[in-house]
XYZ file of C-alpha atoms in Angstrom:
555
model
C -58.686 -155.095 -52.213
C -56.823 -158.775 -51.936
C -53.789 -158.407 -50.593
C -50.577 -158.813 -53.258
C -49.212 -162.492 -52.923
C -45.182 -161.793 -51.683
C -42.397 -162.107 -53.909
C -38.839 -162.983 -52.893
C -37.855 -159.294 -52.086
C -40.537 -159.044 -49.519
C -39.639 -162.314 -48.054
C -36.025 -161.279 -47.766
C -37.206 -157.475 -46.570
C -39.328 -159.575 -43.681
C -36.670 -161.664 -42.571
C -33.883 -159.095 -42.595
C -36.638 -156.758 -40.108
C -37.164 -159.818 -37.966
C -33.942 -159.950 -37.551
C -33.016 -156.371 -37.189
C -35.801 -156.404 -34.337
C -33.953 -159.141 -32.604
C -30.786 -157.541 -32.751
C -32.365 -154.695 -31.149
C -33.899 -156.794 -28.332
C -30.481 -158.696 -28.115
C -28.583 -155.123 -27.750
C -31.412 -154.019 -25.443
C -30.838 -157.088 -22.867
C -27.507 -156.958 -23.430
C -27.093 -153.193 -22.146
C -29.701 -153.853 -19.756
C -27.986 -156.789 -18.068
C -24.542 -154.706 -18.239
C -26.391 -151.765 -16.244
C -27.891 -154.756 -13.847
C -23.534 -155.940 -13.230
C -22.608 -152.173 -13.086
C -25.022 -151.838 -10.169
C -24.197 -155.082 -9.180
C -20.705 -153.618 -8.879
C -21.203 -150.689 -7.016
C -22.702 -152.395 -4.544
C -20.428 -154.954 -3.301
C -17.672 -152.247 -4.125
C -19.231 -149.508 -1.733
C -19.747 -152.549 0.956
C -16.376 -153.487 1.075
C -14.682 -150.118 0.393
C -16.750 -148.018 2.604
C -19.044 -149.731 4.957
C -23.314 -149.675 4.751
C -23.131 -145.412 4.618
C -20.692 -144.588 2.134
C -20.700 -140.434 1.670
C -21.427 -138.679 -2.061
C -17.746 -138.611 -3.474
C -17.699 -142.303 -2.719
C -20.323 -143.225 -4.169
C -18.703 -141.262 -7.515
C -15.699 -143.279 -6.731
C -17.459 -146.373 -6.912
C -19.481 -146.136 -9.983
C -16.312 -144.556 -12.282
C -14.875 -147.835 -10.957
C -17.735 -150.190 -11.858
C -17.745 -148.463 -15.163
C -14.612 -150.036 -15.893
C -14.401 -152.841 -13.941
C -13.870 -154.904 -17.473
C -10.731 -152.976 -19.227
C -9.759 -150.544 -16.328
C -7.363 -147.916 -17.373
C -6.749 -145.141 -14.640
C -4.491 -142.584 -13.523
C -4.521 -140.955 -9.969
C -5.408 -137.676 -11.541
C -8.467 -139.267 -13.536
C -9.335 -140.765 -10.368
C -9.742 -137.701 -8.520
C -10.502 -134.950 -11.453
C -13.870 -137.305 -11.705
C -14.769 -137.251 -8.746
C -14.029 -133.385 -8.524
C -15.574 -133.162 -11.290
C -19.014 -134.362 -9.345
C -18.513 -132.829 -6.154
C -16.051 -129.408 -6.648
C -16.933 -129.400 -2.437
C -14.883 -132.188 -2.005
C -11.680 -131.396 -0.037
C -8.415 -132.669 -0.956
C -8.002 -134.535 2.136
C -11.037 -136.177 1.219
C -10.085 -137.384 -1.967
C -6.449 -138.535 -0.890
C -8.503 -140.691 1.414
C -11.138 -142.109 -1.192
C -7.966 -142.784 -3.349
C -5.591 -144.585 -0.391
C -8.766 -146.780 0.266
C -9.222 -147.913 -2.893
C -5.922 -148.472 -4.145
C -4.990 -150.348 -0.663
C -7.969 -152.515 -0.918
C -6.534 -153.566 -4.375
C -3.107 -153.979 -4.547
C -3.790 -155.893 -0.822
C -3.847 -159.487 -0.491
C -7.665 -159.461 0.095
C -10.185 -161.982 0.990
C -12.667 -159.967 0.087
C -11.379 -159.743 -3.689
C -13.559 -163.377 -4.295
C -16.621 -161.732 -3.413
C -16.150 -159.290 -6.690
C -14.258 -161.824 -9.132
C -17.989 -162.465 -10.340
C -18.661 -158.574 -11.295
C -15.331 -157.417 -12.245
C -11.655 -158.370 -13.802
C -10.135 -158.511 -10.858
C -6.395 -159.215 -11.726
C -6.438 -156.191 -14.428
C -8.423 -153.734 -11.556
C -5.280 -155.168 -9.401
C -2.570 -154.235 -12.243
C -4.198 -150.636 -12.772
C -4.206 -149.911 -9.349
C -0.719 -151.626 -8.645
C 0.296 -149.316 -11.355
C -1.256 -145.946 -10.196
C 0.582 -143.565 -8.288
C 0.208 -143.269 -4.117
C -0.638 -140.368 -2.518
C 0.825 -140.188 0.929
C -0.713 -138.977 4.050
C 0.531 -135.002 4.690
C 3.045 -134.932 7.688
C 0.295 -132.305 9.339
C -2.741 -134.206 10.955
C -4.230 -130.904 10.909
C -4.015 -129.731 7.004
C -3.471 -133.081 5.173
C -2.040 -132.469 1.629
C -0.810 -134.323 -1.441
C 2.187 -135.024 -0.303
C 5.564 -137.236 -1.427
C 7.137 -139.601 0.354
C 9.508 -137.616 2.627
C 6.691 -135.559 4.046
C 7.096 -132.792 1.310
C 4.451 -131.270 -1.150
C 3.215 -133.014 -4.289
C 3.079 -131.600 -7.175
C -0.738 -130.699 -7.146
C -0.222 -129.046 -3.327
C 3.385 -127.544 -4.383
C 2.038 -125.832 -7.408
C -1.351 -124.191 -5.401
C 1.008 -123.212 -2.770
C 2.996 -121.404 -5.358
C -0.326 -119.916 -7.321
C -1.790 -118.458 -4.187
C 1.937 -117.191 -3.194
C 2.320 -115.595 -6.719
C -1.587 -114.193 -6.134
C -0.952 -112.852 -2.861
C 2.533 -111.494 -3.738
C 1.122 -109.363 -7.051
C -2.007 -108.315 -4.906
C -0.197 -106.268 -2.341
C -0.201 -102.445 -3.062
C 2.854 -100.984 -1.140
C 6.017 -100.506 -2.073
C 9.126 -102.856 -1.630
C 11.860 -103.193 0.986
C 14.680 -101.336 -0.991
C 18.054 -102.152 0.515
C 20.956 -99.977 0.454
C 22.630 -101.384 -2.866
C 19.443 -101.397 -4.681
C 18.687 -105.131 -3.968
C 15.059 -105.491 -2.618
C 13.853 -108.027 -0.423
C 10.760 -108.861 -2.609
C 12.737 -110.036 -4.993
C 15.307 -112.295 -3.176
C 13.157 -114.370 -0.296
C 10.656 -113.959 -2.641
C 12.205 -116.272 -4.886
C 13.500 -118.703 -2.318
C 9.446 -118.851 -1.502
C 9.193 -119.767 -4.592
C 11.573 -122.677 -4.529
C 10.545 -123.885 -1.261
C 8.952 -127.791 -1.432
C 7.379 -127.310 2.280
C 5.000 -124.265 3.291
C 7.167 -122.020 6.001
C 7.135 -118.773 6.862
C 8.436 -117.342 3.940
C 4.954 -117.793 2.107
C 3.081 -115.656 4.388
C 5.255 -113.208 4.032
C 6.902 -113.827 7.394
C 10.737 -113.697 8.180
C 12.223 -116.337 10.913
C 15.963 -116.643 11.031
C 17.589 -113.098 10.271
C 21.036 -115.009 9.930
C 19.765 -116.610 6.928
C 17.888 -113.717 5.758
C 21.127 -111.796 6.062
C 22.960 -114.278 3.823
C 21.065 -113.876 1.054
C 22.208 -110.534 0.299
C 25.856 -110.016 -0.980
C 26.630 -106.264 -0.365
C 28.220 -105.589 3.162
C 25.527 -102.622 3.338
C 22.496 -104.690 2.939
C 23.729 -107.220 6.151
C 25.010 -104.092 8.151
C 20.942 -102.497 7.295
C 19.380 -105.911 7.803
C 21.536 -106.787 10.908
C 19.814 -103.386 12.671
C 16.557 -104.089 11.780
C 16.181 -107.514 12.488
C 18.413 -108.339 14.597
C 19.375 -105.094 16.579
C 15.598 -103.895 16.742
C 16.122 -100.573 18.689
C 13.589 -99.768 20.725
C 11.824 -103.221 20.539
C 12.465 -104.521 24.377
C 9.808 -105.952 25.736
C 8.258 -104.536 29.088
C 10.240 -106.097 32.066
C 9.006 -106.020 36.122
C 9.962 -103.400 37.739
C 12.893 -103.574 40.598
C 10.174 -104.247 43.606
C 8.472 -106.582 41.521
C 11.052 -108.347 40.390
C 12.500 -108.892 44.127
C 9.199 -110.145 45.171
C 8.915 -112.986 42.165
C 12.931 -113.803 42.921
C 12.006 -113.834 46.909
C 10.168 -117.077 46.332
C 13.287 -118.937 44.361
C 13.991 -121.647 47.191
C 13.047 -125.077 48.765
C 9.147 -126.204 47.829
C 9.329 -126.229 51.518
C 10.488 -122.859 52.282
C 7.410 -121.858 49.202
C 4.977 -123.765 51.485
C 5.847 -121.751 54.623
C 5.124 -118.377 52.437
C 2.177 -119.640 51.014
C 0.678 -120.311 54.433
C 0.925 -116.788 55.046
C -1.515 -115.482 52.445
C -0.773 -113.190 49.771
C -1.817 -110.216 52.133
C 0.549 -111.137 54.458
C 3.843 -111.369 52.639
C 6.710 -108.874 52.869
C 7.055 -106.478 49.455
C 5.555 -102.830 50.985
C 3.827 -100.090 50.019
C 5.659 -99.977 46.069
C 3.756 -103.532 45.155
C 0.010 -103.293 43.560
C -1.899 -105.732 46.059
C -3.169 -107.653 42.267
C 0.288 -108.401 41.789
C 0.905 -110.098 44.806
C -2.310 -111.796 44.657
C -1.260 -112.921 41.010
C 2.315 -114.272 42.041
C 0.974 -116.353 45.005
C -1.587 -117.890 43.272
C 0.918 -118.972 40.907
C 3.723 -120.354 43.608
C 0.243 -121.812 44.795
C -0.613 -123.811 41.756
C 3.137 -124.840 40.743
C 3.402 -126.275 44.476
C 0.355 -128.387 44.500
C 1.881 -129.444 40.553
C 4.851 -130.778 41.609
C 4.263 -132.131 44.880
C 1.694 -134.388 43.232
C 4.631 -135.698 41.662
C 6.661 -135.829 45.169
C 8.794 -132.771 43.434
C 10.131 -134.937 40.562
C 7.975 -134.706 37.433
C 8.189 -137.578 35.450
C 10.031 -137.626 32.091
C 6.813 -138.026 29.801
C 3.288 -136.625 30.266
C 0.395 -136.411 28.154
C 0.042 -133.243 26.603
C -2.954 -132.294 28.561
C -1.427 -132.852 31.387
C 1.536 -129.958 30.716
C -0.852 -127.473 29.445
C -3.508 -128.127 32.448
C -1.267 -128.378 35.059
C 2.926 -128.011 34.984
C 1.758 -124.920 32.841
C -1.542 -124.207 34.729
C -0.423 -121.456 36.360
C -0.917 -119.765 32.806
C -4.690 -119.665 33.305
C -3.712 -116.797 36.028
C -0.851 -115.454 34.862
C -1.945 -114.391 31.436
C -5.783 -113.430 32.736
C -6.803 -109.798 33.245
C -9.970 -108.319 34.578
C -9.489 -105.123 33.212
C -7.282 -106.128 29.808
C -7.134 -109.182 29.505
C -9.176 -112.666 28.143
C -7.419 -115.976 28.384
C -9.161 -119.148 27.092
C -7.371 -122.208 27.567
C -7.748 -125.030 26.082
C -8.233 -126.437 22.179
C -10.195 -122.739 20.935
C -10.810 -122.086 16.783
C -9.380 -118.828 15.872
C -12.075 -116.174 14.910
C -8.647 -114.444 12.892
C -7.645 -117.354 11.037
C -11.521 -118.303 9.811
C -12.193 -114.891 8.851
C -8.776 -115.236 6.497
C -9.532 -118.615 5.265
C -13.394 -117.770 4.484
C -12.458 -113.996 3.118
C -13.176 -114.925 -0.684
C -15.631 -118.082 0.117
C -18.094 -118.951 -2.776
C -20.820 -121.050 -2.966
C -21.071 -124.102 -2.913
C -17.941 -123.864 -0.953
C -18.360 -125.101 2.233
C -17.708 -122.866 5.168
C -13.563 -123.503 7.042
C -13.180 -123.295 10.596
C -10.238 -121.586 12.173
C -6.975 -123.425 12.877
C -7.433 -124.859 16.614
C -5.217 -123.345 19.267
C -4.132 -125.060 22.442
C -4.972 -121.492 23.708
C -5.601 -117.428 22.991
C -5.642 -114.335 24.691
C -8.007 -111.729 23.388
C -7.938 -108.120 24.472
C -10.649 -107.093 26.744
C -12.909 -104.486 25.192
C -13.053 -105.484 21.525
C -12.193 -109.068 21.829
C -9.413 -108.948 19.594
C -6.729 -111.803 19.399
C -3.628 -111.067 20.531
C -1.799 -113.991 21.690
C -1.768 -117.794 20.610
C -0.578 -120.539 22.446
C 0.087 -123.996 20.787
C 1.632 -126.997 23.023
C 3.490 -129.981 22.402
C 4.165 -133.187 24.982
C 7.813 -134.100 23.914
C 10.528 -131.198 23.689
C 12.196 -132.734 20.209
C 14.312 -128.996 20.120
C 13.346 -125.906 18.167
C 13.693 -128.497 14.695
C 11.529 -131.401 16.298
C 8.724 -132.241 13.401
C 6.205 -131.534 16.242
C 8.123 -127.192 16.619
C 8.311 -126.973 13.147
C 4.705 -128.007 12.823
C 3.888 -125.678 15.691
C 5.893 -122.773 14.553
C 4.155 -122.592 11.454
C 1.101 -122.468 13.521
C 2.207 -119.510 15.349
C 2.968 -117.653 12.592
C 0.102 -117.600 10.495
C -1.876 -117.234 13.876
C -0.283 -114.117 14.908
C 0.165 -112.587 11.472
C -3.390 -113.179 10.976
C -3.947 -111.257 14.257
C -1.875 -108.231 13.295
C -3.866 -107.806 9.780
C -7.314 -108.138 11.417
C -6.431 -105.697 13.972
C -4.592 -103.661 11.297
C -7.840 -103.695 8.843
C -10.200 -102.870 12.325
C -7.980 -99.357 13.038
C -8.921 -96.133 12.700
C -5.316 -95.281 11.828
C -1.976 -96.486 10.243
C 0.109 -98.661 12.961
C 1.753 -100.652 11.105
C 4.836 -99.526 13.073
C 3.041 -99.843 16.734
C 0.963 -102.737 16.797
C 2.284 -106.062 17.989
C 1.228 -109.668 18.409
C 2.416 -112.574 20.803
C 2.920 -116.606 20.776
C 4.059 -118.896 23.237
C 4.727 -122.242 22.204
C 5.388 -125.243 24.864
C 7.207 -128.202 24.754
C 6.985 -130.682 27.969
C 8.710 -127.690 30.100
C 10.264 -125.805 27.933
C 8.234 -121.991 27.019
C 9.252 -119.946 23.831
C 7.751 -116.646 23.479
C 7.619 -114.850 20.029
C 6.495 -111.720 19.317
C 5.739 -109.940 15.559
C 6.105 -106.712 13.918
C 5.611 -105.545 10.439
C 8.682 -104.803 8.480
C 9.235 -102.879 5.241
C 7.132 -103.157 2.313
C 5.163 -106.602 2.270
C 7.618 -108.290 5.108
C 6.889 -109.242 8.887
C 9.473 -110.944 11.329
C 8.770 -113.242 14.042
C 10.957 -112.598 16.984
C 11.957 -115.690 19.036
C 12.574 -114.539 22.018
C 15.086 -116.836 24.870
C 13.451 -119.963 25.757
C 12.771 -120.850 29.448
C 12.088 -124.370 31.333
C 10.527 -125.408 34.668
C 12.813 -127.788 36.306
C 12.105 -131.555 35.879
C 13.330 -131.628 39.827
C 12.470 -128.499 42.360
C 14.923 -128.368 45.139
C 16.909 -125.229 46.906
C 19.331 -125.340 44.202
C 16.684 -125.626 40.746
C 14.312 -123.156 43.099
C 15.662 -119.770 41.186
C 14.606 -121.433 37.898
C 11.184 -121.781 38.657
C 10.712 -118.434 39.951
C 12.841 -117.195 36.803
C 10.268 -118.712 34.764
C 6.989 -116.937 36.688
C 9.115 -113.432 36.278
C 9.488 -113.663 32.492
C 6.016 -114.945 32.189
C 4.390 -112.043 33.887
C 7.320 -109.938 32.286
C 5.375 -110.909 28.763
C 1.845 -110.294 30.188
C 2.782 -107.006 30.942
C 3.833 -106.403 27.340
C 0.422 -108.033 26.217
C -1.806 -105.590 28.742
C 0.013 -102.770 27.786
C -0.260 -103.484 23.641
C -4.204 -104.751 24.531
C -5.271 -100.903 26.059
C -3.534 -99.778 22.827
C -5.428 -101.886 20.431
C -8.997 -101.453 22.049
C -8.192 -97.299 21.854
C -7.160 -98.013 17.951
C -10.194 -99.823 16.940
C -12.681 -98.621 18.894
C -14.261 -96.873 15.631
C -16.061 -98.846 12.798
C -13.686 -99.074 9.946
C -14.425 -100.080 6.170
C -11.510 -102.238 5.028
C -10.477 -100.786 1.734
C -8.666 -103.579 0.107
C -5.044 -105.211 0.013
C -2.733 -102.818 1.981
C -0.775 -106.008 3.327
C -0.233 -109.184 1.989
C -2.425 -112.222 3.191
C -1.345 -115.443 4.802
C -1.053 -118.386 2.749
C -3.768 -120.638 2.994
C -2.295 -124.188 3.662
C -3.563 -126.309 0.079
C -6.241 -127.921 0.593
C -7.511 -126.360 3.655
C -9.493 -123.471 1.429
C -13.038 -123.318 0.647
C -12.616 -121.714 -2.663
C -13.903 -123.669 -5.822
C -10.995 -121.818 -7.831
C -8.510 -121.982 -8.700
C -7.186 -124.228 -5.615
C -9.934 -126.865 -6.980
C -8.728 -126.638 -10.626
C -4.932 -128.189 -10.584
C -6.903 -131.609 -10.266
C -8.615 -131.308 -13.244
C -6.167 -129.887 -15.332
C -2.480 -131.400 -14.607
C -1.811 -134.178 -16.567
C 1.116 -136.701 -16.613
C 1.332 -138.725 -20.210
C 0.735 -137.365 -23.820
C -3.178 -139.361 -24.143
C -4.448 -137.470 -21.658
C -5.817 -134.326 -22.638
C -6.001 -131.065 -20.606
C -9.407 -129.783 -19.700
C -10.234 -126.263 -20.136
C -12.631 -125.866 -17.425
C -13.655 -121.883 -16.640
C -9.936 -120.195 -16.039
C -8.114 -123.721 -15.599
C -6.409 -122.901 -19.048
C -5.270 -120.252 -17.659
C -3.551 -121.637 -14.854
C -2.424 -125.039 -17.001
C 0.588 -123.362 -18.257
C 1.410 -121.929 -15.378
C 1.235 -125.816 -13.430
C 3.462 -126.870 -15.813
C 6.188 -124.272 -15.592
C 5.644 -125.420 -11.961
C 6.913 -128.957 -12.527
C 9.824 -127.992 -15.132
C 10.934 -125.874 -11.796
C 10.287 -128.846 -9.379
């Protein structure tokens, strides 16, 4: 059949699909070349953000930025609910890091910005990030937060802190601590938890200073009850030497010289009798032994600074013997993960989330038989006083360490002794000691005890001798209390027990140092800080919006 000559509608149909098709092959390059400069992008970015390796969540943080390198418009939350977003395993350390590297290589005077002015808008990628919030490195090396500027929580850390407080609080089964007037303790330090912008004791459940405790409450009866209990404590001494071995310890307060002359002698040789265990005298000499040899390295002077090794290996060496047992006791020395405070911070672990090691101690004593902890030691170069940043920081340490010792032990026995069982901390600062012990309280509550500190003379002498042999009789004073509470714990748990649940509260789990995907992951996704941004309803994040924004009405 010939073909139909063409009229001027098919000429004008032919042209207008020749030039359809070009406009398709003109949109085609056109997207092609911008994927070509978005990869273009994210490599020089990832070069000169994060060297020839960078990790997963980088490389997320690189390509949301390359996707905008032409109108960038971001927000620290956007920033980091992206990435989140791609990697829920990311910690929150790790993505205050991502962020500070980004936003410093920005707003910096950079030569490096002239090898991207080519793939990017560089002075509105400077504005943005001039313009985006900071996130400031957390005053803990060991838990880095979100944190403000004066070393408190940000918002996103404040309001988890408060979430897993409010979780933990509503979790616990017992009843509350019921004060004579009617007032309970739940309800007041509860609510100063609440209101607290730095994690403390309070959010573990844990009560420091009874003198503010006690000033909470109004009614004379409540301070006159709270004054017995915590500050009273009948029938909470701890163990002491007895006469003959206290006489023995005190015999060697003189002269390093006058020591040196005993020490020659040999522990089997030295005057105490019959009424001394030949262990103990063994243990005190080898302790006179090792302080000697300390400070005569030092001619008898130590000097005014150390490194911190240096006081926990050798001014306070004499700990590896004092607080060692062969038949109670196991001392490890030395930077040692907790087994207690893993099996807490991995107790409702999911997967993908990754597994959290214990919180390091500069030491821990574990009772013989069942290799329970019992005693945490944490150690500190500089003695900055009992409110140096450094005692705070350490403090905290000790007492979600020994609370977390109490509930394992607590969840291992094969009865209720709640009322029996004790832990122990020692925290050390230059030469300075503090021991602290912990009991459980009423209802939810615990106290940490601080007991009188003690130091080791900067000079030893005939007149500072006494204070050194003060300090060894205390010491050994507190061992005897741990030996004696370690038989007890090894007889309590010697059964197989099936924990059945929350009978105590937990310790708080410092934000961002838990392996859960929710909720403690969710806040980032969720919080939002100007009326275009919307509010994602991811899983039970709507849930917990409301609840983050009551949060910063309080803050």
């Amino acid at each position: 059949m010939p073909k139909r000559p063409l009229d001027q509608d098919d000429v004008v149909q032919e042209k207008h699909q020749g030039e359809q098709q070009e406009g398709y092959m003109k949109n085609a390059c056109s997207k092609e070349r911008a994927s070509v400069d978005e990869d273009m992008a994210s490599m020089a970015l990832a070069t000169e953000l994060f060297g020839d390796s960078p990790s997963e969540p980088q490389w997320s943080s690189v390509h949301y930025l390359a996707k905008m390198r032409l109108a960038p418009s971001l927000t620290l939350q956007s920033f980091l609910a992206h990435i989140q977003e791609q990697h829920p395993e990311t910690t929150k350390p790790e993505l205050a890091t991502i962020w500070r590297r980004c936003k410093d290589f920005f707003v910096a005077d950079n030569l490096k910005h002239a090898t991207l002015k080519e793939l990017m808008d560089m002075p509105s990628m400077i504005a943005a990030f001039d313009a985006a919030s900071y996130v400031e490195a957390s005053r803990s090396s060991g838990d880095s937060n979100l944190t403000n500027s004066d070393g408190g929580l940000g918002f996103v850390a404040l309001a988890e802190m408060r979430y897993q407080f409010d979780q933990n609080f509503t979790a616990y089964q017992g009843l509350p601590w019921r004060l004579p007037s009617g007032s309970t303790m739940d309800d007041v330090a509860a609510r100063l938890a609440r209101q607290d912008g730095f994690e403390s004791g309070l959010q573990s459940f844990v009560l420091e200073d009874p003198s503010k405790v006690i000033a909470l409450f109004p009614a004379q009866e409540d301070k006159d009850e709270l004054h017995r209990v915590l500050v009273e404590r009948p029938q909470e001494d701890l163990a002491t030497l007895t006469e003959h071995e206290q006489a023995f310890v005190d015999s060697f307060g003189k002269s390093p010289q006058e020591v040196k002359l005993m020490l020659g002698q040999g522990w089997a040789n030295l005057p105490g009798g019959a009424e001394l265990d030949v262990d103990f005298k063994m243990l005190v000499h080898h302790c006179f032994q090792q302080l000697y040899l300390t400070y005569r390295h030092f001619s008898f002077s130590l000097p005014k600074e150390l490194k911190e090794a240096y006081y926990t290996d050798k001014v306070w060496g004499f700990m590896n013997v004092a607080l060692d047992d062969v038949a109670t006791l196991d001392h490890e020395p030395g930077e040692i993960n907790s087994k207690t405070s893993g099996l807490r911070k991995n107790k409702d672990r999911t997967r993908p989330g990754r597994q959290v090691q214990g919180r390091k101690a500069d030491g821990l004593v574990s009772t013989k038989g069942a290799s329970h902890e019992l005693c945490i030691v944490e150690a500190a170069r500089k003695d900055q006083g009992p409110n140096g940043t450094k005692a705070l920081d350490d403090t905290l340490k000790l007492i979600k360490g020994m609370k977390d010792m109490m509930d394992h032990i607590r969840a291992s026995a094969s009865e209720n002794i709640r009322d029996q069982l004790v832990t122990y901390g020692i925290r050390i600062s230059a030469t300075t000691m503090t021991m602290y012990t912990m009991r459980q309280r009423p209802g939810r509550w615990y106290q940490m005890i601080s007991h009188p500190p003690i130091s080791l003379p900067t000079t030893w002498n005939e007149i500072t001798g006494k204070r050194v042999s003060n300090v060894v009789s205390k010491l050994l004073g507190f061992k005897k209390d741990i030996m004696a509470m370690s038989v007890m714990v090894d007889q309590w748990t010697n059964e197989a027990v099936e924990d059945n649940g929350d009978r105590w509260v937990r310790t708080l789990t410092t934000p961002t140092s838990s392996p859960l995907l929710a909720p403690v992951s969710l806040p980032l996704q969720d919080i939002h800080t100007s009326p275009d941004e919307s509010v994602t309803n991811n899983g039970n994040g709507g849930r917990i919006v409301s609840w983050l924004m009551d949060s910063a009405k309080e803050n």
